[in-house]
CSV table of C-alpha atoms and ligand atoms in Angstrom, one decimal:
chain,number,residue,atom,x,y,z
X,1,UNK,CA,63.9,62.5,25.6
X,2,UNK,CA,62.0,62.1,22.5
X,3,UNK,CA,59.4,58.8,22.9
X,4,UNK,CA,57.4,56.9,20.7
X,5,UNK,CA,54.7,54.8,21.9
X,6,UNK,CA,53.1,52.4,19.6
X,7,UNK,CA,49.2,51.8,20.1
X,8,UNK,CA,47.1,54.1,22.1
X,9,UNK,CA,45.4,51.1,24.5
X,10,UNK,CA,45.8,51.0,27.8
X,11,UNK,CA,49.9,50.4,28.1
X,12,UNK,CA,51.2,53.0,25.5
X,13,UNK,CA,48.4,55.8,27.3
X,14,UNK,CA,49.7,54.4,30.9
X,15,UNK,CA,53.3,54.7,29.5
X,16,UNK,CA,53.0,57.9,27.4
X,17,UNK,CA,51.8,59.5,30.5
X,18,UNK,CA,54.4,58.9,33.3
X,19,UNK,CA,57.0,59.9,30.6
X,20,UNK,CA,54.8,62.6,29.9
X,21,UNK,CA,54.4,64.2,33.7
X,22,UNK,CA,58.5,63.7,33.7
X,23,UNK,CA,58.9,66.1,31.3
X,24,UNK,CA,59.7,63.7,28.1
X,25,UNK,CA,58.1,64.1,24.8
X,26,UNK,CA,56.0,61.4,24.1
X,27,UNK,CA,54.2,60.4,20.7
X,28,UNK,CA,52.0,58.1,20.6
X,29,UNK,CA,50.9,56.2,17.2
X,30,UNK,CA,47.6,53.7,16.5
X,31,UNK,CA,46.6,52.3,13.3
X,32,UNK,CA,43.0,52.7,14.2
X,33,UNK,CA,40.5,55.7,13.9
X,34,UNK,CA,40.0,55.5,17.4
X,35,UNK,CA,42.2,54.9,20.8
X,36,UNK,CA,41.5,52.6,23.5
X,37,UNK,CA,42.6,49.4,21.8
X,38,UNK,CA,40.1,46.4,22.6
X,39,UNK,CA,38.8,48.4,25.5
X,40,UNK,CA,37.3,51.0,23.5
X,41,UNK,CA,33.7,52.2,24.0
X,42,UNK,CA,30.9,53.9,21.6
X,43,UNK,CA,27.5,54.7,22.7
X,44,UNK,CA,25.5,53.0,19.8
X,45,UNK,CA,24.0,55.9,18.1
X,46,UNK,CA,19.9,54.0,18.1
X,47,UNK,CA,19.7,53.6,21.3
X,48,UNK,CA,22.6,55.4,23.4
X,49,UNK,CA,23.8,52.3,25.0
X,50,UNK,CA,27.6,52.1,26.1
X,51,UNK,CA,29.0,49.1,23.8
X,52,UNK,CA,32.3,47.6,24.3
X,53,UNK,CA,32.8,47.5,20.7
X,54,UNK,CA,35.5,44.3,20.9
X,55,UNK,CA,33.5,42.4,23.7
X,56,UNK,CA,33.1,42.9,27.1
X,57,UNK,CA,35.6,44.6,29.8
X,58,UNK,CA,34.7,44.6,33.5
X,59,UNK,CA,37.6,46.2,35.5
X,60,UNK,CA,38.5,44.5,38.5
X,61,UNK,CA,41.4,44.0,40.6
X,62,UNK,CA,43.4,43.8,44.4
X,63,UNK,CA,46.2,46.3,43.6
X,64,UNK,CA,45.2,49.5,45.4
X,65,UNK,CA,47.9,51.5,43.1
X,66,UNK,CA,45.9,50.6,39.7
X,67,UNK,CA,42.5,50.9,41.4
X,68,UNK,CA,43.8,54.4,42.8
X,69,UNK,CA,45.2,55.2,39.2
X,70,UNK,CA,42.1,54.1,36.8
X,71,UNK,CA,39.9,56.6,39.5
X,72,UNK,CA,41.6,59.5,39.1
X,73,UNK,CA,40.9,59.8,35.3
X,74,UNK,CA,37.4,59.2,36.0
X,75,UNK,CA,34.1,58.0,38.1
X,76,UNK,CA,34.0,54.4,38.3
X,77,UNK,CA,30.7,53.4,39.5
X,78,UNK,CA,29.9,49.8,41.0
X,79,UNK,CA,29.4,46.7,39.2
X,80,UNK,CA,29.4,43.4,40.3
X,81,UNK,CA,30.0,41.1,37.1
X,82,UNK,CA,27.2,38.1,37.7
X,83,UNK,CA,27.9,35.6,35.0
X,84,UNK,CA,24.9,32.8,33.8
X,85,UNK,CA,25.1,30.2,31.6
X,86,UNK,CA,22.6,28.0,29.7
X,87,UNK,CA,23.5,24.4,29.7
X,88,UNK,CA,21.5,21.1,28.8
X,89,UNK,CA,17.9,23.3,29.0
X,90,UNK,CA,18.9,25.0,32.0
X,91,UNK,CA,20.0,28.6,33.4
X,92,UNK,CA,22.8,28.3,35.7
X,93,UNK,CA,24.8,30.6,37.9
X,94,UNK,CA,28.5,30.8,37.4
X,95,UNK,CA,31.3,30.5,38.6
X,96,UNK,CA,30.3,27.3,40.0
X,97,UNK,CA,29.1,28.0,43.4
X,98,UNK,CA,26.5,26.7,46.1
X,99,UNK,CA,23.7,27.4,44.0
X,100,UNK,CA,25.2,26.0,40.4
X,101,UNK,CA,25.8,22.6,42.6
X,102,UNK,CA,22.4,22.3,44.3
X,103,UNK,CA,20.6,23.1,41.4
X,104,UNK,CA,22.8,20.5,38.8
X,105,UNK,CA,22.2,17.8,41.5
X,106,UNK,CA,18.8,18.5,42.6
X,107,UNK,CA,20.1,19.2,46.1
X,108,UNK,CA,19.7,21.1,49.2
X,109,UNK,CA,23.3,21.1,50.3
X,110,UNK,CA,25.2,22.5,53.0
X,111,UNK,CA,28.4,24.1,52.2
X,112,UNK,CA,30.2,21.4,54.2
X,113,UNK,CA,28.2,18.7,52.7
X,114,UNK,CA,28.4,20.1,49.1
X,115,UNK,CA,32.4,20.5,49.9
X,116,UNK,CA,32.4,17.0,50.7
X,117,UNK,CA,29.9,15.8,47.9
X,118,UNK,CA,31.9,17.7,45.1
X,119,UNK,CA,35.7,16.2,46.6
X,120,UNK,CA,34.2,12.7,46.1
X,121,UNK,CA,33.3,13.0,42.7
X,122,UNK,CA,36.7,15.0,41.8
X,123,UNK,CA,39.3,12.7,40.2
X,124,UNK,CA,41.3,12.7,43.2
X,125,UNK,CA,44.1,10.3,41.4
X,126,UNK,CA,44.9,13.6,39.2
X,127,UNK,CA,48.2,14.9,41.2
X,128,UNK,CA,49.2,18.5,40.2
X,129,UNK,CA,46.9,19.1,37.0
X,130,UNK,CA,48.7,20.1,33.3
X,131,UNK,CA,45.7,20.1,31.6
X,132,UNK,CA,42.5,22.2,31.6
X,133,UNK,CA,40.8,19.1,31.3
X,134,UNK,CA,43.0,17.3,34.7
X,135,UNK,CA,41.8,20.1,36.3
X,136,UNK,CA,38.9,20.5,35.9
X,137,UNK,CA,38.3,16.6,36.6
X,138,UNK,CA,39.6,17.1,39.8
X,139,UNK,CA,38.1,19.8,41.4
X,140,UNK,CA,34.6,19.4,39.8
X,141,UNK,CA,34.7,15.6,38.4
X,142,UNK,CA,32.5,14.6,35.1
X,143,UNK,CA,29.2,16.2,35.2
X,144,UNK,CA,29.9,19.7,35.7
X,145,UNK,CA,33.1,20.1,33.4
X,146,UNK,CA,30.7,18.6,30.3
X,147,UNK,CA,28.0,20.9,31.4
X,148,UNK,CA,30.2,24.0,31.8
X,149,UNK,CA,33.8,23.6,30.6
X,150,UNK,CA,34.3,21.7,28.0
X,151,UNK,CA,32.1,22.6,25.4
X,152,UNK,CA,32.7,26.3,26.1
X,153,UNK,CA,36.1,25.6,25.6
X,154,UNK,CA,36.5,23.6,22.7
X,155,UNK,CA,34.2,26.8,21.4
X,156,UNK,CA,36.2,29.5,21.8
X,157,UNK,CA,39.5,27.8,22.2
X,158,UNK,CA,38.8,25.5,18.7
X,159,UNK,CA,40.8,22.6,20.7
X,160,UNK,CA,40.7,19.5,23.2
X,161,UNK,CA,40.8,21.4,26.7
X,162,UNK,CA,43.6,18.3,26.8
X,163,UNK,CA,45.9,20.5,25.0
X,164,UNK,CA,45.2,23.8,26.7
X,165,UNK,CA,47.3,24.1,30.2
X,166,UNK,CA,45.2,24.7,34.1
X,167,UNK,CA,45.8,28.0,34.1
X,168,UNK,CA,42.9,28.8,31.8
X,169,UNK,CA,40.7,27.3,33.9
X,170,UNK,CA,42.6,29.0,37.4
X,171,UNK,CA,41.2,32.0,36.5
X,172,UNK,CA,37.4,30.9,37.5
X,173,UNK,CA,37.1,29.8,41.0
X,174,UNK,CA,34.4,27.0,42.5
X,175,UNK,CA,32.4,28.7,45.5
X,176,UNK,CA,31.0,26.3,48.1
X,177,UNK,CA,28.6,29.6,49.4
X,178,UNK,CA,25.8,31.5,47.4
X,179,UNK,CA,28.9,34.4,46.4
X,180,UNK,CA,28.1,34.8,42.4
X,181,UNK,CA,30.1,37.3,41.6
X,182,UNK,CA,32.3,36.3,38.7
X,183,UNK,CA,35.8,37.7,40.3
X,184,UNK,CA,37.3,37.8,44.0
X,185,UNK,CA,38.8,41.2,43.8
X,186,UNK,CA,38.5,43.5,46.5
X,187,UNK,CA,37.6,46.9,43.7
X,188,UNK,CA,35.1,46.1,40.7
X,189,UNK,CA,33.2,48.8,38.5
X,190,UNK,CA,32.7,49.9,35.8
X,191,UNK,CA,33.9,53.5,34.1
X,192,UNK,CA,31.1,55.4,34.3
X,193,UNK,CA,31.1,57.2,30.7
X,194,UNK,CA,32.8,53.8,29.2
X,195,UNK,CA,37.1,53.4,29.0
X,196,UNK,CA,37.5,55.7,26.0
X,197,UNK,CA,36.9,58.7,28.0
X,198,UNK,CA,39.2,57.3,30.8
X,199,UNK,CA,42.2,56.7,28.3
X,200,UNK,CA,41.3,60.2,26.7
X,201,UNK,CA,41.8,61.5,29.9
X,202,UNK,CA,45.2,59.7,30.6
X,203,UNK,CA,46.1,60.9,26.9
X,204,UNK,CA,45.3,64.7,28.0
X,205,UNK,CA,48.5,66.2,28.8
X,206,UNK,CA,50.8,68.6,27.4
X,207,UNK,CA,54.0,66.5,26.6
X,208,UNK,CA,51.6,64.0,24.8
X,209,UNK,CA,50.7,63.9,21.1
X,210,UNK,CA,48.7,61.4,19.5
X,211,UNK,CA,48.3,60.4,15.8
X,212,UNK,CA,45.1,57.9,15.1
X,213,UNK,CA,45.5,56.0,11.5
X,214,UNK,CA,48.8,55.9,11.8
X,215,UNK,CA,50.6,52.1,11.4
X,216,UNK,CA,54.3,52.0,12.3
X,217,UNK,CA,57.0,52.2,10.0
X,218,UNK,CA,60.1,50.9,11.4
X,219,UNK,CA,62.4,53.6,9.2
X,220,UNK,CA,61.0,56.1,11.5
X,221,UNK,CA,61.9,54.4,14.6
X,222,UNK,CA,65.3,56.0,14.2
X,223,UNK,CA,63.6,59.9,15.2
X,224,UNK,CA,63.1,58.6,18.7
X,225,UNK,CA,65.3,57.9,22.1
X,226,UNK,CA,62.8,55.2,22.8
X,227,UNK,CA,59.9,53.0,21.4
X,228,UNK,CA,57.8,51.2,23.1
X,229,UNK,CA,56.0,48.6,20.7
X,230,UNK,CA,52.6,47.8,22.3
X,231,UNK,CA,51.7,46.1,18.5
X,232,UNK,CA,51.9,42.4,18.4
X,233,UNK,CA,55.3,41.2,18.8
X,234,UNK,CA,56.0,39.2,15.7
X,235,UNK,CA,54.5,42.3,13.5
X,236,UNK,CA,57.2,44.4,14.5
X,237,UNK,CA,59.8,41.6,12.7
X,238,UNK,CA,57.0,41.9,9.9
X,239,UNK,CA,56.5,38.2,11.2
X,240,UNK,CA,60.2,36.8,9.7
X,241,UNK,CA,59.8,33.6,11.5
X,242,UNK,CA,56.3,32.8,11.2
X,243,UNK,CA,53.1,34.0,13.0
X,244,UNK,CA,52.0,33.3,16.5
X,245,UNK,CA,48.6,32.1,16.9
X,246,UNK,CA,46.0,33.8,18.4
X,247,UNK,CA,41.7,33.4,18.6
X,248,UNK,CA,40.0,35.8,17.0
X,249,UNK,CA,36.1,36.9,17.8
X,250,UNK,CA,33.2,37.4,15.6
X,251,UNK,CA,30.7,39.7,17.2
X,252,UNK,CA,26.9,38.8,15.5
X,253,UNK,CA,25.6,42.5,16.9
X,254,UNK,CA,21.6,42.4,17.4
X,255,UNK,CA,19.1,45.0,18.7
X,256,UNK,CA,16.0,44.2,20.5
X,257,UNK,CA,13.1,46.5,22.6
X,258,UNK,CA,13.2,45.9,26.5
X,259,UNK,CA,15.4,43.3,28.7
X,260,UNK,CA,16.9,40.5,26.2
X,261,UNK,CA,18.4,38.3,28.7
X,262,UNK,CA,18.1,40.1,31.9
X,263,UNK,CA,21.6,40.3,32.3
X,264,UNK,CA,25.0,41.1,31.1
X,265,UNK,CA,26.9,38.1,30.2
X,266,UNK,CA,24.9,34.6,29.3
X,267,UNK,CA,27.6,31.8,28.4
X,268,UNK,CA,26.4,29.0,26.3
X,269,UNK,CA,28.0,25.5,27.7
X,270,UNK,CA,26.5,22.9,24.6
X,271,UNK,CA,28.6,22.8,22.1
X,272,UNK,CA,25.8,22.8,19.3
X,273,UNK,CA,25.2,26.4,20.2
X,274,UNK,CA,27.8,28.1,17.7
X,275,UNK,CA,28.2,30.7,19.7
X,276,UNK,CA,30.1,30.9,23.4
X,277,UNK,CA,27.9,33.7,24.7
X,278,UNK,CA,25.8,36.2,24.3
X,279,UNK,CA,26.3,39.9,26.1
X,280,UNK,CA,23.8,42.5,26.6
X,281,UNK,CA,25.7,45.7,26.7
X,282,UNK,CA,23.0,48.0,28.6
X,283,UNK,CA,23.3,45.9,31.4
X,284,UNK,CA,27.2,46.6,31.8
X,285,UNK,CA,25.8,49.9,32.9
X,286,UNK,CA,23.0,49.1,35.5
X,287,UNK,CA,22.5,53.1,36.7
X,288,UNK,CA,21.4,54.0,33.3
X,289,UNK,CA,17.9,53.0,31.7
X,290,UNK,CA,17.2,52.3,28.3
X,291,UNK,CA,14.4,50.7,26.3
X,292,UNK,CA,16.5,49.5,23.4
X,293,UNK,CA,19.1,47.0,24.3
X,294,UNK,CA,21.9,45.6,22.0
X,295,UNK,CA,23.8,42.7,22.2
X,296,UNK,CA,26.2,40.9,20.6
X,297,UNK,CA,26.4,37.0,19.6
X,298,UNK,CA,30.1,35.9,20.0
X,299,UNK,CA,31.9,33.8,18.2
X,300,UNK,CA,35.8,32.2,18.4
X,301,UNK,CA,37.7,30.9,15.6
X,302,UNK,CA,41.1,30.9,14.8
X,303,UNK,CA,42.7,34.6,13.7
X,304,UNK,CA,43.8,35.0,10.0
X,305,UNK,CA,46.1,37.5,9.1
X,306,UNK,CA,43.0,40.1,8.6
X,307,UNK,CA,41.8,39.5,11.6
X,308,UNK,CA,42.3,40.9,15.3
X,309,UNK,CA,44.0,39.2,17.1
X,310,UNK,CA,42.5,38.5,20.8
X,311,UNK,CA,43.8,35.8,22.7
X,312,UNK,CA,47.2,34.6,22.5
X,313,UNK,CA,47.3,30.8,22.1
X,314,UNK,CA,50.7,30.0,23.8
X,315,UNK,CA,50.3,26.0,23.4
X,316,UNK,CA,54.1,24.1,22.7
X,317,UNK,CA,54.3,25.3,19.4
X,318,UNK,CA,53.7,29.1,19.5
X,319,UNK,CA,56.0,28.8,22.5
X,320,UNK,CA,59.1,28.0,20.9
X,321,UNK,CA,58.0,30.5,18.5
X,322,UNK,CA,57.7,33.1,20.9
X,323,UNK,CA,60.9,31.8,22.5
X,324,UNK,CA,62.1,32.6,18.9
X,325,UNK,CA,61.0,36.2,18.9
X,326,UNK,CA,61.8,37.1,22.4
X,327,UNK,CA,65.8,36.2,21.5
X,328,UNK,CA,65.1,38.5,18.0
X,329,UNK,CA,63.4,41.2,20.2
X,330,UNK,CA,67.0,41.0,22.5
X,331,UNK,CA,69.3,41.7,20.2
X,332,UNK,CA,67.2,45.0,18.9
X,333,UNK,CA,68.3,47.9,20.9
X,334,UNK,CA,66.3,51.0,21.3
X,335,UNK,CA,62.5,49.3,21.3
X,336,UNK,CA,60.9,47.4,24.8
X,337,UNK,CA,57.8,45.4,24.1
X,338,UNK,CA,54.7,46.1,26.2
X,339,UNK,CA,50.8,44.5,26.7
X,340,UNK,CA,49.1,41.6,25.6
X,341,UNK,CA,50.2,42.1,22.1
X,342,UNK,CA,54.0,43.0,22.7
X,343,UNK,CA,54.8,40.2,25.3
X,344,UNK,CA,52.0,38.0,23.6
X,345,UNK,CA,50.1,37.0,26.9
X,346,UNK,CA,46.2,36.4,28.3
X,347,UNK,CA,46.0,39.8,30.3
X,348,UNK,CA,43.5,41.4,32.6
X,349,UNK,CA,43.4,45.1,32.2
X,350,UNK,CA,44.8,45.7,36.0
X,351,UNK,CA,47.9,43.7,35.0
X,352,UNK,CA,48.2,45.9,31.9
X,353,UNK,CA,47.9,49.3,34.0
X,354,UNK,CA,51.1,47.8,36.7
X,355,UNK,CA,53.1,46.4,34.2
X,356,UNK,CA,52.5,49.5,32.2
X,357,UNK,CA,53.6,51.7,35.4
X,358,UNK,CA,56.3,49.4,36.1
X,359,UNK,CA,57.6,49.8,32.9
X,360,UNK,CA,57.7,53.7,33.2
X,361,UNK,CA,59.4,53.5,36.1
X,362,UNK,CA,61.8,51.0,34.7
X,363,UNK,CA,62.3,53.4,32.2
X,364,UNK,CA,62.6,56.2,34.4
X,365,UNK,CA,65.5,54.8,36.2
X,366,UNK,CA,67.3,53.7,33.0
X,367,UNK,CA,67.6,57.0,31.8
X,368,UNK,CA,68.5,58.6,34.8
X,369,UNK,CA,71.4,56.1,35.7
X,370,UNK,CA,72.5,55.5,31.5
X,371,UNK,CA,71.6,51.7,31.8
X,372,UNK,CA,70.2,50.3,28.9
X,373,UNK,CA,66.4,49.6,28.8
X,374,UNK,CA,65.8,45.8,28.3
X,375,UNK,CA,63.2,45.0,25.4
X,376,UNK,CA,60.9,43.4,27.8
X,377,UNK,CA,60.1,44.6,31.2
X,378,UNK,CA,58.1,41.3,32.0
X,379,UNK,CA,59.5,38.6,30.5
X,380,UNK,CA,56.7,36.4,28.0
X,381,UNK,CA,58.3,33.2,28.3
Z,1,UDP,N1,35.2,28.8,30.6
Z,1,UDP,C1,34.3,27.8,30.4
Z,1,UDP,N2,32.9,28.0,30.5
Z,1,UDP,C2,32.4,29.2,30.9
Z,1,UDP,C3,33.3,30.3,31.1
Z,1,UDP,C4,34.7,30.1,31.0
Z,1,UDP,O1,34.7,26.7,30.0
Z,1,UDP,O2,31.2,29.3,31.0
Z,1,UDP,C5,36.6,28.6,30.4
Z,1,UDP,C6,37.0,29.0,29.0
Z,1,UDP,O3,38.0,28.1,28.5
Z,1,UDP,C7,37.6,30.4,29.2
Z,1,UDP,C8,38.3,30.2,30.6
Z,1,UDP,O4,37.4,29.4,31.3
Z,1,UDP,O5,38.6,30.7,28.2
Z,1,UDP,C9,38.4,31.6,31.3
Z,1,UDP,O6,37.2,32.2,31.4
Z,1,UDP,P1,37.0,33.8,31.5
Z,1,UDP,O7,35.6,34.0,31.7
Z,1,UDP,O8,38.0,34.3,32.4
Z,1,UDP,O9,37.3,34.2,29.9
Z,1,UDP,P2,37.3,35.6,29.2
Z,1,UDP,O10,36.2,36.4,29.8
Z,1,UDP,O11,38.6,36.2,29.4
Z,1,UDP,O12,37.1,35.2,27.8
């Protein structure tokens, strides 16, 4: 069959190539001059550092499959992310573990005692938390949420962490050992020439062609089987019933000669510090050495039409919206909506790769038994 694939990130390449390897024909279309999507990477030309031009992507995961997957394109080499943050004058280790504890508290605790110390200063009246803020209160009470949470969050969320849900703040775990590494995945690295090469690599097959600065036009849609729309999800309806929200990033790039920070990723928890952290882009790729560093200042705000869109809101109102879209996106045979733009959620890029290979295979079967393919694979809602 004859496939298009809109946007050459990590879903249409994973996508493009299953079909691909089956024989389909598979065209693949980004309105960029480069592919990749957000994870794309550029050595800066001053200093031959590997940047992740639109912020920071460590790849980490449990699902054997993906890790399998991502290595056979190319050499991932180890990388433990090791997140600080400077909060009220300090330098503290994140995610919260022994170490952040002892040292907020002036303490020499146990992990027992700190276990215990920590449970009686959580809000245990909070039942099952809603809010970011609920649970944060109760599993690290006061202190710690203003020093680490919330003015991070109001940062680069432009909210109350009242109005965003608990799963924000599910992703980052509390640690009652001296473990600092930022995820609990059993693979984490780091692509050893950056993720452009990888997805040029997935790209790099026979059945495949791509076409960079190309935007989709809907009239063509009609030249193909199948599309799969990996473009935000109201964009394809050229946004008919309004747009869904999103946070955008500003990246304030700076060079400097030597070791800026000492490390890759320094948050900033005050909330008079504009920005919400500062990366150092050499040290994403510790088995290389290189005198000039750069790094980027980053900043949130919220995404005009202009901008790029990064993190998908999905409060109560861009819900029903989305709720709104998704029926739209039903009745529209022939398209299936894929990746954080095309089903409009926060996603890691393991979840992208198995949702993108469960998709293929979805689409696999389809053909082969005449069933219809649905427009989403994983449902948004
Ligand atoms: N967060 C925070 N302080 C930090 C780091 C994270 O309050 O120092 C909150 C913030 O709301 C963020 C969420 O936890 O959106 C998830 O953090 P993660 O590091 O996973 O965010 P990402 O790297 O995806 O931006």
């Amino acid at each position: 069959m004859n496939i298009l694939l809109v946007g050459a990130g990590l879903s249409g390449a994973v996508i493009g190539r299953r079909l691909a390897e089956e024989g389909h024909t598979v065209t693949i279309i980004d309105g960029r001059d480069h592919i990749g999507g957000n994870c794309h990477t550029e050595r800066d030309p001053d200093t031959n550092v590997m940047v992740h031009i639109y912020g920071p992507h460590i790849f980490h995961t449990d699902d054997a499959e993906v890790w399998n997957y991502v290595n056979a394109f190319t050499t991932f080499m180890p990388y433990k992310n090791r997140v600080k943050t400077t909060s009220e004058d300090q330098v503290f280790s994140l995610p919260i573990n022994l170490h952040t504890i002892n040292q907020y508290y002036g303490k020499t605790m146990r992990p027992a005692e700190a276990k215990e110390f920590i449970a009686s200063i959580g809000d245990s009246s909070i039942g099952e938390p809603q809010t970011f803020e609920d649970q944060a209160l109760k599993f690290v009470g006061p202190d710690l949420y203003k020093a680490f949470f919330k003015g991070y969050t109001e940062k680069q969320w432009g909210c109350s962490p009242t109005e965003l849900p608990a799963s924000i703040l599910k992703r980052l775990p509390v640690r009652f050992n001296y473990d600092d590494n930022y995820f609990f995945h059993k693979f984490q690295g780091m692509p050893e020439n950056g993720y452009t090469p990888m997805i040029e690599a997935i790209l790099d097959h026979e059945n495949i062609t791509v076409h960079l600065e190309t935007w989709f036009d809907p009239a063509t849609a009609e030249n193909y089987d199948h599309v799969f729309y990996a473009g935000p999800l109201d964009g394809y309806f050229d946004y008919r019933l309004g747009r869904l929200g999103y946070r955008t990033l500003d990246f304030k790039k700076f060079t400097y000669e030597g070791d800026y920070q000492g490390c890759a990723v320094m948050n900033y928890g005050d909330r008079d510090v504009p920005y919400t952290r500062i990366t150092e882009h050499k040290h994403f790729s510790p088995w290389e050495s290189h005198e000039g560093s750069v790094c980027y200042e980053e900043y949130s705000r919220g995404c005009e039409p202009e901008d790029i869109p990064y993190y998908p809101i999905r409060q109560v109102k861009e819900k029903a919206l989305l709720s709104d879209y998704v029926k739209l996106a039903e009745e529209t045979g022939g398209v299936t909506f894929v990746g954080r733009l095309g089903t409009y959620r926060y996603l890691d890029m393991d979840v992208t790769i198995r949702e993108a290979l469960d998709t293929a295979a979805a689409f696999l079967q389809s053909a082969e038994s005449g069933t219809k393919m649905p427009a989403f694979v994983k449902n948004p809602l």
